[in-house]
Short mmCIF file of C-alpha atoms (C1' of nucleotides) in Angstrom, two decimals:
data_model
loop_
_atom_site.label_atom_id
_atom_site.label_comp_id
_atom_site.label_asym_id
_atom_site.label_seq_id
_atom_site.Cartn_x
_atom_site.Cartn_y
_atom_site.Cartn_z
CA MET A 1 2.96 -4.13 37.23
CA SER A 2 6.25 -3.21 39.38
CA ARG A 3 6.93 -0.02 39.59
CA ALA A 4 9.63 1.36 37.16
CA PRO A 5 12.92 2.55 38.65
CA ARG A 6 13.31 6.37 39.23
CA GLY A 7 14.87 8.11 36.25
CA ALA A 8 13.60 5.56 33.81
CA ALA A 9 10.47 7.47 32.90
CA ARG A 10 11.76 9.28 30.09
CA ALA A 11 13.37 6.36 28.27
CA ARG A 12 10.79 4.41 29.25
CA LEU A 13 8.01 6.60 27.55
CA ILE A 14 10.18 6.87 24.35
CA GLU A 15 10.59 3.19 24.30
CA ALA A 16 6.50 2.86 24.34
CA ALA A 17 6.28 5.55 21.79
CA ARG A 18 8.16 3.74 19.56
CA ARG A 19 6.31 0.36 19.82
CA LEU A 20 3.02 2.27 19.43
CA VAL A 21 4.00 4.41 16.92
CA ARG A 22 5.50 1.87 14.45
CA LEU A 23 2.07 -0.47 15.21
CA LYS A 24 -0.59 2.27 14.69
CA GLY A 25 1.49 5.70 13.69
CA PHE A 26 1.68 9.30 15.32
CA ALA A 27 -1.61 10.37 15.55
CA ALA A 28 -3.58 6.97 16.65
CA ALA A 29 -1.15 6.58 19.42
CA THR A 30 -2.51 8.63 22.33
CA VAL A 31 -0.92 10.09 25.30
CA ASP A 32 -2.49 7.70 27.72
CA GLU A 33 -1.83 4.77 25.82
CA ILE A 34 1.97 5.70 25.69
CA CYS A 35 1.67 6.10 29.62
CA ALA A 36 0.12 2.84 30.30
CA GLU A 37 2.53 0.85 27.98
CA ALA A 38 5.59 2.68 29.57
CA GLY A 39 3.87 1.83 33.11
CA VAL A 40 4.05 5.79 33.82
CA THR A 41 1.55 8.20 34.89
CA LYS A 42 0.40 11.11 32.76
CA GLY A 43 2.17 13.60 35.20
CA ALA A 44 5.53 12.20 34.55
CA PHE A 45 4.83 12.51 30.46
CA PHE A 46 4.17 16.11 30.75
CA HIS A 47 6.95 16.56 33.04
CA HIS A 48 9.50 15.45 30.15
CA PHE A 49 8.02 16.26 27.18
CA ALA A 50 5.93 19.81 27.25
CA SER A 51 3.41 18.30 24.52
CA LYS A 52 3.10 15.19 22.97
CA GLU A 53 4.65 16.94 19.73
CA ALA A 54 7.91 17.19 21.72
CA LEU A 55 7.67 13.56 22.47
CA GLY A 56 7.44 13.21 18.68
CA VAL A 57 10.54 15.03 18.18
CA ALA A 58 12.58 13.23 20.74
CA LEU A 59 11.02 9.95 19.63
CA VAL A 60 12.40 10.65 16.00
CA GLN A 61 15.82 11.84 17.13
CA ASP A 62 16.36 8.66 19.27
CA TRP A 63 15.25 6.60 16.63
CA SER A 64 18.02 8.44 14.68
CA ALA A 65 20.74 7.93 17.27
CA MET A 66 19.42 4.18 17.78
CA THR A 67 19.99 3.13 14.09
CA GLY A 68 22.73 5.54 13.81
CA ALA A 69 24.92 3.57 16.69
CA MET A 70 23.75 0.25 15.22
CA PHE A 71 24.88 0.57 11.46
CA ALA A 72 28.21 2.16 13.05
CA ALA A 73 29.06 -0.35 15.24
CA HIS A 74 28.15 -3.30 12.87
CA PRO A 75 31.44 -5.26 11.47
CA TYR A 76 30.62 -4.83 7.65
CA ASN A 77 32.40 -1.32 7.86
CA ALA A 78 35.66 -2.78 8.08
CA LEU A 79 35.55 -4.34 4.79
CA PRO A 80 38.66 -3.08 2.61
CA ASP A 81 36.77 -2.73 -0.61
CA PRO A 82 33.89 0.06 -0.52
CA LEU A 83 31.46 -1.42 -2.80
CA ASP A 84 31.69 -4.74 -0.60
CA ARG A 85 30.81 -2.70 2.24
CA VAL A 86 28.15 -1.38 -0.08
CA PHE A 87 26.72 -4.83 -0.48
CA ALA A 88 27.12 -5.98 2.79
CA TYR A 89 25.48 -3.03 4.14
CA ILE A 90 22.33 -4.37 1.75
CA ASP A 91 22.87 -7.70 3.18
CA LEU A 92 22.69 -6.54 6.62
CA ARG A 93 19.09 -4.62 5.64
CA ARG A 94 18.16 -7.65 4.17
CA ASP A 95 18.75 -9.60 7.34
CA LEU A 96 16.69 -6.86 9.57
CA LEU A 97 13.51 -7.68 7.49
CA ASP A 98 13.29 -11.13 9.21
CA GLN A 99 10.99 -9.55 11.70
CA PRO A 100 7.41 -9.08 12.17
CA LEU A 101 6.12 -6.10 10.65
CA PRO A 102 6.21 -3.41 13.37
CA GLU A 103 9.75 -4.03 14.00
CA ILE A 104 10.83 -3.22 10.47
CA THR A 105 8.85 0.00 10.41
CA CYS A 106 10.90 3.02 10.03
CA VAL A 107 9.82 5.50 12.66
CA ALA A 108 10.84 8.57 10.72
CA GLY A 109 9.10 7.20 7.79
CA THR A 110 6.05 6.48 8.98
CA THR A 111 5.77 9.59 10.93
CA VAL A 112 6.79 11.96 8.42
CA GLN A 113 4.20 10.72 6.15
CA GLU A 114 1.40 11.87 8.70
CA VAL A 115 2.95 15.09 10.08
CA TYR A 116 4.49 16.57 7.27
CA ALA A 117 2.22 19.25 7.01
CA GLN A 118 1.15 19.18 10.76
CA SER A 119 4.41 19.76 12.62
CA ALA A 120 7.55 21.40 11.28
CA ALA A 121 9.50 20.34 14.27
CA ILE A 122 8.62 16.73 13.48
CA THR A 123 9.38 16.62 10.05
CA ALA A 124 12.55 18.23 10.74
CA ALA A 125 13.70 15.83 13.01
CA ALA A 126 12.60 12.94 10.26
CA GLN A 127 14.27 14.64 7.77
CA GLU A 128 17.52 14.89 10.02
CA SER A 129 17.03 10.88 10.56
CA LEU A 130 16.32 10.19 6.78
CA GLN A 131 19.50 11.85 5.97
CA SER A 132 21.54 10.38 8.20
CA GLY A 133 20.17 7.04 7.37
CA ALA A 134 21.43 7.52 4.01
CA ALA A 135 24.65 8.96 5.47
CA HIS A 136 25.67 5.26 6.20
CA VAL A 137 26.63 4.01 2.97
CA LEU A 138 27.18 7.60 1.69
CA GLY A 139 30.83 7.43 2.54
CA HIS A 140 31.20 3.92 0.75
CA LEU A 141 29.32 5.27 -2.20
CA ARG A 142 31.91 8.05 -2.37
CA GLU A 143 34.77 5.78 -2.36
CA ALA A 144 33.46 3.64 -4.78
CA LEU A 145 32.19 6.30 -7.29
CA ALA A 146 35.80 7.66 -6.92
CA ALA A 147 37.63 4.39 -8.14
CA HIS A 148 34.55 3.99 -10.48
CA PRO A 149 32.74 6.86 -11.90
CA VAL A 150 29.54 6.54 -13.05
CA ALA A 151 28.39 9.27 -15.49
CA GLY A 152 24.88 11.16 -14.11
CA VAL A 153 25.23 9.65 -10.75
CA THR A 154 26.46 11.27 -7.51
CA ALA A 155 27.04 9.52 -4.24
CA GLU A 156 24.50 11.61 -2.69
CA GLY A 157 21.67 10.95 -4.83
CA LEU A 158 22.61 7.22 -5.19
CA ALA A 159 22.60 7.11 -1.08
CA ARG A 160 18.81 8.79 -1.03
CA GLN A 161 17.92 5.65 -2.89
CA PHE A 162 18.78 3.48 -0.25
CA GLN A 163 16.25 5.50 1.68
CA VAL A 164 13.76 5.30 -1.43
CA ALA A 165 13.95 1.11 -1.48
CA VAL A 166 13.92 1.07 2.01
CA GLN A 167 11.00 3.02 2.83
CA GLY A 168 9.16 1.94 -0.42
CA GLY A 169 9.69 -1.73 0.49
CA ILE A 170 8.12 -1.35 3.99
CA ILE A 171 5.09 0.14 2.46
CA LEU A 172 4.46 -2.48 -0.22
CA ALA A 173 5.34 -5.11 2.89
CA LYS A 174 2.53 -3.26 5.08
CA GLY A 175 0.10 -3.91 2.20
CA ALA A 176 1.19 -7.43 1.77
CA GLY A 177 1.47 -8.23 4.93
CA ASP A 178 4.53 -9.70 4.48
CA ALA A 179 8.15 -8.41 4.27
CA ALA A 180 8.90 -10.16 0.98
CA PRO A 181 8.28 -7.16 -1.32
CA ALA A 182 10.76 -4.90 1.19
CA ARG A 183 13.35 -7.88 0.37
CA GLU A 184 12.67 -7.58 -3.19
CA ALA A 185 13.08 -4.13 -3.23
CA LEU A 186 16.64 -4.36 -1.68
CA ASP A 187 17.33 -7.30 -4.31
CA HIS A 188 16.57 -4.85 -7.13
CA LEU A 189 18.57 -1.93 -5.62
CA GLU A 190 21.64 -4.36 -5.49
CA ARG A 191 21.02 -5.57 -9.05
CA TYR A 192 21.05 -1.55 -9.88
CA LEU A 193 24.22 -1.26 -8.30
CA ARG A 194 25.88 -4.34 -9.85
CA LEU A 195 25.04 -2.79 -13.30
CA LEU A 196 26.40 0.70 -12.29
CA PHE A 197 29.33 -0.41 -11.01
CA GLY A 198 29.85 -3.70 -13.64
CA ARG A 199 29.89 -6.21 -10.96
CA MET B 1 -21.46 28.31 1.68
CA SER B 2 -24.02 26.90 -0.93
CA ARG B 3 -25.80 23.83 -0.43
CA ALA B 4 -24.11 20.98 -2.15
CA PRO B 5 -27.10 19.27 -4.73
CA ARG B 6 -29.13 16.39 -3.50
CA GLY B 7 -27.15 13.37 -3.93
CA ALA B 8 -23.59 14.60 -4.21
CA ALA B 9 -22.84 14.08 -0.47
CA ARG B 10 -21.23 10.31 -0.51
CA ALA B 11 -19.02 11.79 -3.61
CA ARG B 12 -18.28 15.02 -1.78
CA LEU B 13 -17.37 12.99 1.41
CA ILE B 14 -14.99 11.15 -0.31
CA GLU B 15 -13.49 14.17 -1.82
CA ALA B 16 -13.12 15.71 1.23
CA ALA B 17 -11.53 13.24 3.21
CA ARG B 18 -9.06 12.49 -0.14
CA ARG B 19 -8.17 16.22 0.69
CA LEU B 20 -7.62 15.92 4.56
CA VAL B 21 -6.09 12.16 4.61
CA ARG B 22 -3.43 13.62 1.95
CA LEU B 23 -2.76 16.03 3.95
CA LYS B 24 -2.51 14.95 7.67
CA GLY B 25 -3.24 10.93 7.61
CA PHE B 26 -6.19 8.94 8.13
CA ALA B 27 -6.48 8.72 11.87
CA ALA B 28 -5.97 12.51 12.46
CA ALA B 29 -8.44 13.61 9.86
CA THR B 30 -11.52 13.31 11.74
CA VAL B 31 -15.21 12.68 10.80
CA ASP B 32 -16.33 16.14 11.89
CA GLU B 33 -13.69 17.52 9.90
CA ILE B 34 -14.32 15.64 7.00
CA CYS B 35 -17.87 16.93 7.06
CA ALA B 36 -17.57 20.36 7.32
CA GLU B 37 -14.93 20.11 4.57
CA ALA B 38 -17.50 18.25 2.61
CA GLY B 39 -20.38 20.58 3.32
CA VAL B 40 -22.25 17.90 4.81
CA THR B 41 -23.80 17.11 8.41
CA LYS B 42 -22.82 14.06 10.14
CA GLY B 43 -26.10 12.53 9.56
CA ALA B 44 -25.29 12.09 6.15
CA PHE B 45 -21.79 10.89 6.93
CA PHE B 46 -22.98 7.78 8.52
CA HIS B 47 -25.98 7.45 6.18
CA HIS B 48 -23.80 6.64 3.54
CA PHE B 49 -20.81 4.94 5.58
CA ALA B 50 -21.17 2.43 8.66
CA SER B 51 -18.29 3.87 10.00
CA LYS B 52 -15.33 5.55 9.53
CA GLU B 53 -13.38 2.83 8.60
CA ALA B 54 -16.22 1.72 5.90
CA LEU B 55 -15.30 5.11 4.39
CA GLY B 56 -11.58 4.43 4.76
CA VAL B 57 -12.25 1.22 2.68
CA ALA B 58 -14.60 3.37 0.06
CA LEU B 59 -11.73 6.14 -0.21
CA VAL B 60 -9.21 3.50 -1.20
CA GLN B 61 -11.19 2.01 -3.72
CA ASP B 62 -12.21 5.23 -5.15
CA TRP B 63 -8.58 6.17 -5.30
CA SER B 64 -7.76 3.18 -7.07
CA ALA B 65 -10.74 3.73 -9.70
CA MET B 66 -9.40 7.20 -10.10
CA THR B 67 -5.70 6.72 -10.81
CA GLY B 68 -6.70 3.56 -12.63
CA ALA B 69 -8.70 5.53 -15.16
CA MET B 70 -6.35 8.42 -15.35
CA PHE B 71 -3.36 6.04 -16.24
CA ALA B 72 -5.43 3.49 -18.81
CA ALA B 73 -6.89 6.79 -20.84
CA HIS B 74 -3.52 8.48 -21.58
CA PRO B 75 -2.35 8.56 -24.63
CA TYR B 76 1.02 6.84 -24.08
CA ASN B 77 -0.69 3.47 -23.94
CA ALA B 78 -0.87 3.78 -27.68
CA LEU B 79 2.93 3.76 -28.13
CA PRO B 80 3.90 0.77 -30.51
CA ASP B 81 7.02 -0.43 -28.46
CA PRO B 82 6.47 -1.56 -25.04
CA LEU B 83 9.65 -0.21 -23.47
CA ASP B 84 8.83 3.15 -24.95
CA ARG B 85 5.65 2.79 -23.22
CA VAL B 86 7.19 2.00 -19.90
CA PHE B 87 9.65 5.16 -20.02
CA ALA B 88 6.46 7.10 -21.20
CA TYR B 89 4.90 6.10 -17.90
CA ILE B 90 7.80 7.10 -16.10
CA ASP B 91 7.74 10.51 -17.57
CA LEU B 92 4.18 10.64 -16.90
CA ARG B 93 4.63 9.87 -13.04
CA ARG B 94 7.56 12.53 -13.06
CA ASP B 95 5.00 15.13 -14.62
CA LEU B 96 2.69 14.24 -11.71
CA LEU B 97 5.30 15.91 -9.19
CA ASP B 98 4.76 19.12 -10.28
CA GLN B 99 2.48 19.59 -7.52
CA PRO B 100 2.32 20.61 -3.90
CA LEU B 101 2.94 17.84 -1.74
CA PRO B 102 -0.57 16.67 -0.69
CA GLU B 103 -1.44 16.37 -4.41
CA ILE B 104 1.52 13.75 -4.79
CA THR B 105 0.65 11.91 -1.68
CA CYS B 106 -0.48 8.52 -2.30
CA VAL B 107 -4.00 7.82 -0.54
CA ALA B 108 -3.35 4.08 -0.22
CA GLY B 109 0.31 4.37 0.62
CA THR B 110 -0.18 6.96 3.26
CA THR B 111 -3.09 4.89 4.63
CA VAL B 112 -1.62 1.84 4.96
CA GLN B 113 1.44 2.63 6.53
CA GLU B 114 -0.92 3.83 9.66
CA VAL B 115 -3.73 0.94 9.39
CA TYR B 116 -1.86 -1.93 8.41
CA ALA B 117 -1.96 -3.53 12.33
CA GLN B 118 -5.56 -1.86 13.08
CA SER B 119 -8.03 -2.46 10.17
CA ALA B 120 -7.72 -5.45 7.79
CA ALA B 121 -10.43 -4.19 5.57
CA ILE B 122 -8.66 -0.46 4.58
CA THR B 123 -5.46 -2.75 4.28
CA ALA B 124 -6.83 -5.28 1.63
CA ALA B 125 -8.10 -1.95 -0.04
CA ALA B 126 -4.97 -0.60 -0.07
CA GLN B 127 -3.32 -3.68 -1.27
CA GLU B 128 -5.58 -4.09 -4.14
CA SER B 129 -4.67 -0.44 -4.78
CA LEU B 130 -1.23 -1.00 -4.89
CA GLN B 131 -1.45 -3.71 -6.89
CA SER B 132 -3.30 -2.25 -9.49
CA GLY B 133 -1.16 0.81 -9.58
CA ALA B 134 1.59 -1.82 -10.16
CA ALA B 135 -0.65 -3.36 -13.18
CA HIS B 136 -0.57 -0.66 -15.09
CA VAL B 137 3.24 -1.39 -16.37
CA LEU B 138 2.92 -5.08 -15.66
CA GLY B 139 1.45 -5.47 -19.40
CA HIS B 140 4.38 -2.90 -20.62
CA LEU B 141 6.84 -4.77 -18.76
CA ARG B 142 5.92 -8.44 -19.86
CA GLU B 143 6.15 -7.70 -23.17
CA ALA B 144 9.40 -5.77 -22.92
CA LEU B 145 10.90 -8.53 -21.08
CA ALA B 146 9.65 -11.20 -23.47
CA ALA B 147 11.28 -9.54 -26.52
CA HIS B 148 14.41 -9.36 -24.50
CA PRO B 149 14.44 -11.60 -21.29
CA VAL B 150 16.56 -10.37 -18.26
CA ALA B 151 17.84 -13.39 -16.03
CA GLY B 152 16.38 -13.11 -12.37
CA VAL B 153 13.93 -10.49 -13.14
CA THR B 154 10.10 -10.97 -13.71
CA ALA B 155 7.46 -8.55 -14.60
CA GLU B 156 5.38 -8.82 -11.46
CA GLY B 157 8.91 -8.10 -9.48
CA LEU B 158 9.75 -5.06 -11.61
CA ALA B 159 6.43 -3.78 -11.62
CA ARG B 160 6.35 -3.70 -7.90
CA GLN B 161 9.66 -1.93 -8.01
CA PHE B 162 7.96 1.10 -9.57
CA GLN B 163 5.65 1.50 -6.74
CA VAL B 164 8.54 1.04 -4.24
CA ALA B 165 10.16 3.79 -6.28
CA VAL B 166 7.17 5.97 -6.08
CA GLN B 167 5.97 5.40 -2.61
CA GLY B 168 9.60 5.69 -1.19
CA GLY B 169 10.22 9.20 -3.22
CA ILE B 170 6.95 10.53 -1.70
CA ILE B 171 8.39 9.82 2.11
CA LEU B 172 11.69 11.53 0.95
CA ALA B 173 9.80 14.48 -0.72
CA LYS B 174 7.83 15.17 2.28
CA GLY B 175 10.75 15.31 4.61
CA ALA B 176 12.69 17.44 2.34
CA GLY B 177 9.56 19.43 1.89
CA ASP B 178 10.03 19.28 -2.03
CA ALA B 179 9.34 16.90 -4.52
CA ALA B 180 12.88 16.66 -6.07
CA PRO B 181 14.04 13.68 -4.09
CA ALA B 182 11.02 11.82 -5.48
CA ARG B 183 11.57 12.95 -8.78
CA GLU B 184 15.37 11.61 -8.72
CA ALA B 185 13.68 8.41 -7.32
CA LEU B 186 12.12 8.10 -10.91
CA ASP B 187 15.46 9.19 -12.54
CA HIS B 188 17.37 5.86 -10.83
CA LEU B 189 14.78 3.67 -11.96
CA GLU B 190 14.59 4.37 -15.21
CA ARG B 191 18.40 4.17 -15.46
CA TYR B 192 18.10 0.87 -13.87
CA LEU B 193 15.23 -0.02 -16.44
CA ARG B 194 17.95 1.42 -19.41
CA LEU B 195 20.69 -0.77 -17.85
CA LEU B 196 18.66 -3.96 -17.70
CA PHE B 197 16.99 -3.52 -21.24
CA GLY B 198 20.64 -2.14 -22.89
CA ARG B 199 19.16 0.81 -23.85
"C1'" DT C 1 -46.93 7.61 -0.40
"C1'" DC C 2 -42.77 5.68 0.45
"C1'" DA C 3 -37.98 4.96 0.46
"C1'" DA C 4 -33.57 7.24 0.02
"C1'" DA C 5 -31.22 11.31 1.38
"C1'" DC C 6 -30.12 14.13 4.01
"C1'" DA C 7 -30.16 17.33 8.93
"C1'" DT C 8 -30.39 18.15 13.97
"C1'" DA C 9 -29.91 17.20 18.49
"C1'" DC C 10 -27.31 14.63 21.57
"C1'" DC C 11 -23.89 11.08 24.09
"C1'" DA C 12 -20.44 8.45 26.48
"C1'" DA C 13 -15.90 7.96 26.08
"C1'" DC C 14 -11.63 9.56 25.10
"C1'" DT C 15 -8.49 13.75 23.76
"C1'" DG C 16 -4.56 16.42 25.31
"C1'" DG C 17 -3.16 19.23 28.85
"C1'" DT C 18 -3.25 21.31 33.73
"C1'" DC C 19 -2.36 21.86 38.27
"C1'" DG C 20 -1.52 20.88 43.42
"C1'" DG C 21 0.88 17.83 45.81
"C1'" DT C 22 4.78 14.25 47.42
"C1'" DA C 23 8.93 11.64 47.47
"C1'" DT C 24 13.86 11.77 46.23
"C1'" DT C 25 18.07 14.05 44.62
"C1'" DT C 26 21.38 17.50 44.22
"C1'" DT C 27 23.45 21.82 46.00
"C1'" DT C 28 24.36 24.99 49.27
"C1'" DT C 29 25.43 26.69 53.64
"C1'" DC C 30 27.21 26.91 58.14
"C1'" DG D 1 29.68 16.82 57.15
"C1'" DA D 2 25.22 17.50 58.61
"C1'" DA D 3 21.19 20.44 57.98
"C1'" DA D 4 18.43 23.18 55.07
"C1'" DA D 5 17.20 24.81 50.81
"C1'" DA D 6 16.37 24.05 46.29
"C1'" DA D 7 15.31 21.30 42.25
"C1'" DT D 8 13.60 17.25 40.04
"C1'" DA D 9 11.20 13.02 39.24
"C1'" DC D 10 6.99 11.50 39.49
"C1'" DC D 11 1.67 10.80 41.16
"C1'" DG D 12 -3.07 11.06 39.86
"C1'" DA D 13 -7.64 13.66 40.03
"C1'" DC D 14 -9.10 17.00 37.21
"C1'" DC D 15 -10.86 19.96 33.16
"C1'" DA D 16 -12.82 21.64 28.63
"C1'" DG D 17 -12.92 20.14 24.47
"C1'" DT D 18 -13.37 16.33 20.82
"C1'" DT D 19 -14.18 11.58 19.41
"C1'" DG D 20 -17.00 8.52 16.56
"C1'" DG D 21 -21.61 7.04 16.35
"C1'" DT D 22 -26.58 7.19 17.49
"C1'" DA D 23 -31.70 8.38 17.85
"C1'" DT D 24 -35.03 10.90 15.78
"C1'" DG D 25 -36.57 14.01 12.75
"C1'" DT D 26 -37.34 16.41 7.89
"C1'" DT D 27 -37.17 17.09 3.22
"C1'" DT D 28 -37.28 15.18 -1.59
"C1'" DG D 29 -38.03 13.15 -5.88
"C1'" DA D 30 -40.01 8.83 -8.20
#
DNA sequence: TCAAACATACCAACTGGTCGGTATTTTTTC
DNA sequence: GAAAAAATACCGACCAGTTGGTATGTTTGA
């Protein structure tokens, strides 16, 4: 148990919270536990965060930034055809499912389930995260719909359906104890899009 | 605060747990709180349930039975055409979304998010509940696919996608503070089915 | 009259949070 | 550019209230 370098406590606390929240949810992840996992004392915790709720907000915001950077940096964004980008994004999300259940868990999705009626601040952060998650495909979908309009379908609504498939897939995966249903959810989403766009 | 009639404690505890778990999740719903909400003492709680986990199992099982009975009793099951039944089921689920967020929350879905790595017993009950939820449309989908086969699509997989749309929709709804995204998720599911079956 | 259905009182462990203190930077002042 | 001052980062003991759970009653219906 080597002591962590000075200045790293905040980041370590968020990382630890991410691991624990994905494993057991926000309420069940206690402050003491998070501190122990981060190798930091409670003094440090409440130096960086005014409350457990404040940590929750920071955790979800960090999650948003982390996943956002990851998707933005991915090479699939360079494909010329927008619909190719959409399908490549689905492939990417499918690849991400080759991990243990805690690691495929969405921090924003799990957390908002628990706190939507408890903490407006965390809920707002989660909403932002879910929206920014949908925003990754939004541009591609807009282009694709511009080239091939579909009656009654908006890019925003379709982008939200990506989140629906991802979040719903995670729940089924947790029930089954296996990521397979989450993969299947993406398969159906892809089939839906191919039918919509005639591919 | 009139005292509840004798023999009703167990049922009242499950009802209270259902309300509280839907509102704040399983971990955050404490035993004391559940007892207070049920108008019952802790002695009664631990008379009927060996532990909080045992209550969780009973809660999810009760949820399964409750929703199961509700869907089974619905008139839509009498429609002659299987695909009509499928679309009527979607309509029904859409109607159910005209309620406050806690009431549109799925007990099995929320709970499994928290406990999948904590309690095998509750997870198993939740899996059973999610499966039996999918089973409501399974029969109709089987018939519909028998009359109109679709390459690469199974009735089981399609039934699971219903759960994906429902569960994913709930998460987006909680983030948005409004049921609209959940309704939209069902709209997309319906459009998908119409494309698959050529309606 | 006896077991089941509750109530009451209690407990050890843990909960989020506070507080006084110390080590380390950074900023200011001359 | 060094000493002094002021933040900042972190520690760990402590606190009041709460947690799930227990042990021991009392009531009630068959």
